[in-house]
Amino acid sequence: MSDEGMIMNNPARKERLSLVSISRHGGLAALAVLLIFNILITPNFLHAQTLAVNVSQVATIALVAVGMTLVIATGGIDLSVGAVMALSGAMAPIIFTSDLAQSYPVLGLGAAFVLPLIAALCCGIFNGALVAILGVQPIIATLIFFISGRGVAQVLTNGNLQTFSNPSFSFIGTARLFGIPVQGWLVIVIAAAIWYVVRYCASGRYLLAVGGNERAARMSGVPVTRVKIMAYATCSVLAGISGLIVVAINSASDAARIGNLMELDAIAAAVVGGAVLSGGRAPIWGAILGAVVIQLVKYTLLANGVADEVALIAKAGIIVAAVYAQQMRKG
């Protein structure tokens, strides 16, 4: 009997194949359902302003989700991304509103972009060193800055909301190119660069090797420690960029709210996009797709009068469904 005949006569096998298909294409299916529902039901969904707002929201999730995908590819997790966003977002207004920056505006503006990202990089290196050098579990290692990072941001701002008017800085949050918010283009450029590295460069192959089988990778000469630190550092820098975008969009910085629960959105987007929590895969474009799905879930619920708390439950359900689908794929 042919393989097709055996499958057709085996209901359990047919069910398993259906689940595998869902796990592979579930993100696209969810996106299609959300788009159709909103086009037919949600008022003004196709309005240019509505689409621009959604692109802006997707951009911040997508950047962090791409970084989270890299960390998950090593078999780790990063709970500190929201705190890194808060720290980055708190630092920028302090820098470009300082007396020195007022005297040298160009220098101050450049420092407002560069110094927060250097701080984010240091946070990522710290997380990566704890995991790769000291052997601390990723959840514990990143929980440290998850707790302390937002506290540092609030200390820097004295717990106050920082408002400002700086068109040069706000450019990354409010400007549009060909009708699309500039942060959307930024996400595409960054994602394309990281995708190229993962797919065609040695460091990308090392990343997947570490997540696939760390012991074998180490025995094969892969610089495991360096790869892990680079993954966490990249994730934190992307979170830092996302924090700057949020501040630029709102022309305000609130250390208590920026990046709040972003770790949940990023993990959900990465998993929906096809990242495997055990490591070994880094679907960069899948993370972008997952970010779009997560944002549309939030938008759909809020636009149709559903409480924000329900959106949290929905995102948790998405993670559970995606992980279950992964288990079916392994089977």
Coordinates of C-alpha atoms in Angstrom, one line a residue:
M1 CA 0.0 0.0 0.0
S2 CA 1.3 3.5 -0.8
D3 CA 2.2 6.0 1.9
E4 CA -0.9 8.1 1.0
G5 CA -3.1 5.0 1.4
M6 CA -1.6 4.2 4.8
I7 CA -2.2 7.8 5.9
M8 CA -5.8 7.8 4.6
N9 CA -6.5 4.6 6.5
N10 CA -4.9 5.8 9.7
P11 CA -7.2 8.4 11.5
A12 CA -4.6 9.1 14.2
R13 CA -1.9 9.8 11.6
K14 CA -4.3 12.1 9.7
E15 CA -5.1 14.0 12.8
R16 CA -1.4 14.3 13.6
L17 CA -0.6 15.7 10.1
S18 CA -3.4 18.2 10.5
L19 CA -2.0 19.4 13.7
V20 CA 1.5 19.7 12.1
S21 CA 0.0 21.7 9.3
I22 CA -1.7 24.0 11.8
S23 CA 1.5 24.5 13.7
R24 CA 3.3 25.5 10.5
H25 CA 0.7 27.8 9.1
G26 CA -1.2 28.8 12.2
G27 CA 0.3 32.3 12.3
L28 CA -0.8 33.1 8.7
A29 CA -4.2 31.6 9.4
A30 CA -4.6 33.7 12.5
L31 CA -3.5 36.8 10.6
A32 CA -6.0 36.1 7.8
V33 CA -8.9 35.6 10.2
L34 CA -8.0 38.8 12.1
L35 CA -7.8 40.9 8.9
I36 CA -11.1 39.6 7.5
F37 CA -12.9 40.2 10.8
N38 CA -11.6 43.7 11.1
I39 CA -12.3 44.6 7.5
L40 CA -15.9 43.4 7.8
I41 CA -16.7 44.4 11.4
T42 CA -14.4 47.0 12.9
P43 CA -15.2 50.6 11.8
N44 CA -12.5 52.6 10.0
F45 CA -10.0 49.6 10.1
L46 CA -8.7 50.5 6.6
H47 CA -8.5 54.2 7.4
A48 CA -4.9 55.4 6.8
Q49 CA -4.6 56.8 10.3
T50 CA -5.8 53.5 11.9
L51 CA -3.2 51.5 9.8
A52 CA -0.5 54.0 10.7
V53 CA -1.2 53.6 14.4
N54 CA -1.1 49.8 14.1
V55 CA 2.2 49.9 12.2
S56 CA 3.6 52.1 15.0
Q57 CA 2.5 49.7 17.7
V58 CA 3.6 46.6 15.7
A59 CA 7.1 48.2 15.2
T60 CA 7.9 48.3 18.9
I61 CA 6.7 44.7 19.4
A62 CA 8.4 43.4 16.3
L63 CA 11.8 44.8 17.2
V64 CA 11.8 43.2 20.7
A65 CA 10.3 40.0 19.2
V66 CA 13.2 39.7 16.8
G67 CA 15.7 40.1 19.6
M68 CA 13.7 37.6 21.7
T69 CA 13.8 35.1 18.8
L70 CA 17.6 35.2 18.8
V71 CA 17.7 34.6 22.6
I72 CA 15.1 31.8 22.3
A73 CA 17.2 30.3 19.5
T74 CA 20.0 29.7 22.0
G75 CA 17.6 27.9 24.3
G76 CA 17.2 31.0 26.6
I77 CA 14.6 33.6 27.4
D78 CA 14.9 37.3 28.3
L79 CA 12.4 38.8 30.8
S80 CA 14.3 42.1 31.0
V81 CA 13.3 43.7 27.7
G82 CA 10.5 45.8 29.1
A83 CA 12.8 47.2 31.8
V84 CA 15.5 47.9 29.1
M85 CA 12.9 49.9 27.2
A86 CA 12.0 51.9 30.3
L87 CA 15.7 52.7 31.0
S88 CA 16.4 53.7 27.4
G89 CA 13.2 55.8 27.2
A90 CA 14.1 57.5 30.5
M91 CA 17.6 58.4 29.6
A92 CA 16.9 60.0 26.2
P93 CA 14.9 63.1 27.4
I94 CA 17.3 63.6 30.3
I95 CA 20.1 63.9 27.9
F96 CA 18.7 66.1 25.2
T97 CA 17.0 68.5 27.7
S98 CA 20.2 68.9 29.7
D99 CA 22.0 72.3 29.8
L100 CA 24.9 70.9 27.8
A101 CA 22.6 69.6 25.1
Q102 CA 20.9 72.9 24.9
S103 CA 24.2 74.6 24.2
Y104 CA 25.2 72.0 21.6
P105 CA 21.9 70.7 20.2
V106 CA 23.4 68.3 17.5
L107 CA 25.8 66.7 20.1
G108 CA 23.0 66.4 22.6
L109 CA 20.6 64.8 20.1
G110 CA 23.3 62.3 19.0
A111 CA 24.0 61.5 22.6
A112 CA 20.3 61.0 23.3
F113 CA 20.2 58.2 20.7
V114 CA 23.6 56.7 21.3
L115 CA 24.0 56.6 25.1
P116 CA 20.7 54.9 25.9
L117 CA 21.6 52.2 23.4
I118 CA 25.0 51.8 25.0
A119 CA 23.3 51.4 28.3
A120 CA 21.0 48.8 26.7
L121 CA 24.0 47.0 25.2
C122 CA 25.6 46.8 28.7
C123 CA 22.4 45.3 30.1
G124 CA 22.4 42.6 27.4
I125 CA 26.1 41.8 28.0
F126 CA 25.4 41.6 31.7
N127 CA 22.5 39.2 31.1
G128 CA 24.5 37.1 28.6
A129 CA 27.5 36.9 31.0
L130 CA 25.3 35.6 33.8
V131 CA 23.9 32.9 31.5
A132 CA 26.9 32.0 29.5
I133 CA 29.8 32.5 31.9
L134 CA 28.3 32.0 35.4
G135 CA 25.7 29.4 34.2
V136 CA 22.7 31.1 35.8
Q137 CA 19.4 30.0 34.4
P138 CA 18.1 32.5 31.8
I139 CA 14.9 33.2 33.7
I140 CA 16.8 34.0 36.9
A141 CA 19.5 36.0 35.1
T142 CA 17.1 38.2 33.3
L143 CA 14.7 38.5 36.2
I144 CA 17.4 40.5 38.0
F145 CA 17.2 43.4 35.5
F146 CA 13.5 42.8 35.1
I147 CA 13.2 43.9 38.7
S148 CA 16.0 46.5 39.0
G149 CA 16.0 48.0 35.5
R150 CA 12.7 49.8 35.8
G151 CA 13.6 50.9 39.3
V152 CA 16.8 52.5 37.9
A153 CA 14.7 54.3 35.3
Q154 CA 12.3 55.6 37.9
V155 CA 15.2 56.8 40.0
L156 CA 16.6 58.7 37.0
T157 CA 13.3 60.5 36.5
N158 CA 12.4 60.8 40.2
G159 CA 9.3 58.9 39.3
N160 CA 7.9 61.8 37.2
L161 CA 6.4 61.8 33.7
Q162 CA 8.9 63.6 31.4
T163 CA 7.2 65.6 28.6
F164 CA 9.1 67.4 25.9
S165 CA 8.9 69.0 22.5
N166 CA 11.8 68.1 20.3
P167 CA 10.9 67.5 16.6
S168 CA 14.3 66.2 15.7
F169 CA 14.1 63.4 18.3
S170 CA 10.4 62.7 17.7
F171 CA 11.2 62.1 14.0
I172 CA 11.7 58.4 14.7
G173 CA 8.2 58.2 16.1
T174 CA 6.1 60.5 14.1
A175 CA 7.7 60.9 10.6
R176 CA 6.3 58.9 7.6
L177 CA 8.0 57.8 4.4
F178 CA 5.6 57.1 1.5
G179 CA 2.7 57.2 4.0
I180 CA 4.3 54.5 6.2
P181 CA 5.6 55.4 9.7
V182 CA 9.4 55.6 9.6
Q183 CA 9.7 53.0 12.4
G184 CA 8.0 50.5 10.1
W185 CA 10.8 51.0 7.6
L186 CA 13.3 50.7 10.5
V187 CA 11.9 47.4 11.5
I188 CA 12.2 46.1 7.9
V189 CA 15.8 47.1 7.6
I190 CA 16.9 45.7 10.9
A191 CA 15.0 42.5 10.4
A192 CA 16.4 42.0 7.0
A193 CA 20.0 42.6 8.3
I194 CA 19.5 40.1 11.1
W195 CA 17.8 37.6 8.8
Y196 CA 20.8 37.7 6.5
V197 CA 23.3 37.2 9.3
V198 CA 21.3 34.2 10.7
R199 CA 20.9 32.6 7.2
Y200 CA 24.2 33.3 5.5
C201 CA 26.8 34.1 8.1
A202 CA 28.9 31.9 10.4
S203 CA 27.6 33.6 13.5
G204 CA 24.1 32.8 12.5
R205 CA 24.9 29.1 12.0
Y206 CA 26.6 29.2 15.4
L207 CA 23.5 30.6 17.0
L208 CA 21.3 27.7 15.7
A209 CA 24.0 25.2 16.6
V210 CA 24.1 26.4 20.2
G211 CA 20.3 26.1 20.5
G212 CA 20.1 22.8 18.7
N213 CA 22.7 21.0 20.8
E214 CA 25.0 23.1 23.0
R215 CA 27.3 20.3 24.0
A216 CA 27.9 19.2 20.4
A217 CA 28.4 22.8 19.3
R218 CA 31.0 23.3 22.0
M219 CA 32.8 20.1 21.0
S220 CA 32.8 21.3 17.4
G221 CA 34.6 24.5 18.3
V222 CA 31.6 26.9 18.3
P223 CA 32.3 29.8 20.6
V224 CA 29.2 29.2 22.7
T225 CA 29.9 31.8 25.4
R226 CA 30.4 34.6 22.8
V227 CA 27.3 33.5 20.8
K228 CA 25.0 33.6 23.9
I229 CA 26.3 37.0 25.0
M230 CA 25.8 38.4 21.5
A231 CA 22.2 37.1 21.4
Y232 CA 21.3 38.7 24.7
A233 CA 23.2 41.9 23.8
T234 CA 21.3 42.2 20.4
C235 CA 18.0 41.6 22.2
S236 CA 18.7 44.4 24.6
V237 CA 19.8 46.8 22.0
L238 CA 16.6 46.2 20.0
A239 CA 14.6 46.7 23.2
G240 CA 16.5 50.0 23.7
I241 CA 15.6 51.1 20.2
S242 CA 12.0 50.2 20.8
G243 CA 12.0 52.3 24.0
L244 CA 13.3 55.3 22.1
I245 CA 10.5 54.9 19.5
V246 CA 7.8 54.7 22.2
V247 CA 9.1 57.9 23.8
A248 CA 9.4 59.7 20.4
I249 CA 5.8 58.7 19.5
N250 CA 4.3 60.1 22.7
S251 CA 6.7 63.0 23.2
A252 CA 6.8 61.8 26.8
S253 CA 8.6 59.3 28.9
D254 CA 7.0 57.4 31.8
A255 CA 9.4 54.9 33.3
A256 CA 6.5 53.2 35.1
R257 CA 4.7 52.3 31.9
I258 CA 7.1 52.1 29.0
G259 CA 7.7 48.5 28.0
N260 CA 5.2 47.2 30.7
L261 CA 4.5 43.6 29.9
M262 CA 6.5 43.8 26.6
E263 CA 8.2 40.6 27.5
L264 CA 4.9 38.8 27.2
D265 CA 4.2 40.4 23.8
A266 CA 7.7 39.5 22.6
I267 CA 7.6 35.9 23.7
A268 CA 4.1 35.5 22.3
A269 CA 5.1 37.0 18.9
A270 CA 8.3 34.9 18.7
V271 CA 6.4 31.6 19.5
V272 CA 3.6 32.4 17.1
G273 CA 6.2 33.2 14.5
G274 CA 7.7 29.7 14.9
A275 CA 10.5 30.0 17.4
V276 CA 10.9 26.8 19.4
L277 CA 11.4 27.4 23.1
S278 CA 13.9 24.6 23.3
G279 CA 16.1 26.5 20.9
G280 CA 17.7 25.8 17.5
R281 CA 15.4 27.9 15.3
A282 CA 15.4 31.7 14.5
P283 CA 12.5 32.6 12.2
I284 CA 13.1 36.3 12.0
W285 CA 10.3 37.1 9.5
G286 CA 8.1 34.8 11.6
A287 CA 8.7 37.0 14.6
I288 CA 7.4 40.0 12.5
L289 CA 4.3 38.0 11.6
G290 CA 3.8 37.1 15.2
A291 CA 4.1 40.7 16.2
V292 CA 1.4 41.7 13.7
V293 CA -0.9 39.0 15.1
I294 CA -0.4 40.1 18.7
Q295 CA -1.0 43.7 17.8
L296 CA -4.2 42.9 15.8
V297 CA -5.5 40.8 18.7
K298 CA -5.1 43.7 21.0
Y299 CA -6.5 46.2 18.5
T300 CA -9.5 44.0 17.6
L301 CA -10.5 43.5 21.2
L302 CA -10.2 47.1 22.2
A303 CA -11.8 48.5 19.0
N304 CA -14.8 46.3 19.7
G305 CA -15.3 47.3 23.3
V306 CA -13.6 44.4 25.0
A307 CA -11.6 45.2 28.2
D308 CA -7.9 45.4 28.0
E309 CA -7.6 42.7 30.7
V310 CA -9.2 40.2 28.2
A311 CA -6.4 41.0 25.8
L312 CA -3.9 39.7 28.3
I313 CA -5.9 36.5 28.6
A314 CA -6.0 36.2 24.9
K315 CA -2.3 36.6 24.5
A316 CA -1.7 34.0 27.2
G317 CA -4.0 31.7 25.3
I318 CA -2.1 32.3 22.1
I319 CA 1.2 31.3 23.8
V320 CA -0.4 28.1 25.1
A321 CA -1.8 27.2 21.7
A322 CA 1.5 27.9 20.0
V323 CA 3.5 25.8 22.4
Y324 CA 0.9 23.0 22.1
A325 CA 1.3 23.2 18.3
Q326 CA 5.1 22.9 18.7
Q327 CA 4.6 19.7 20.7
M328 CA 2.5 18.3 18.0
R329 CA 5.1 19.1 15.4
K330 CA 7.8 17.3 17.5
G331 CA 5.5 14.3 17.7

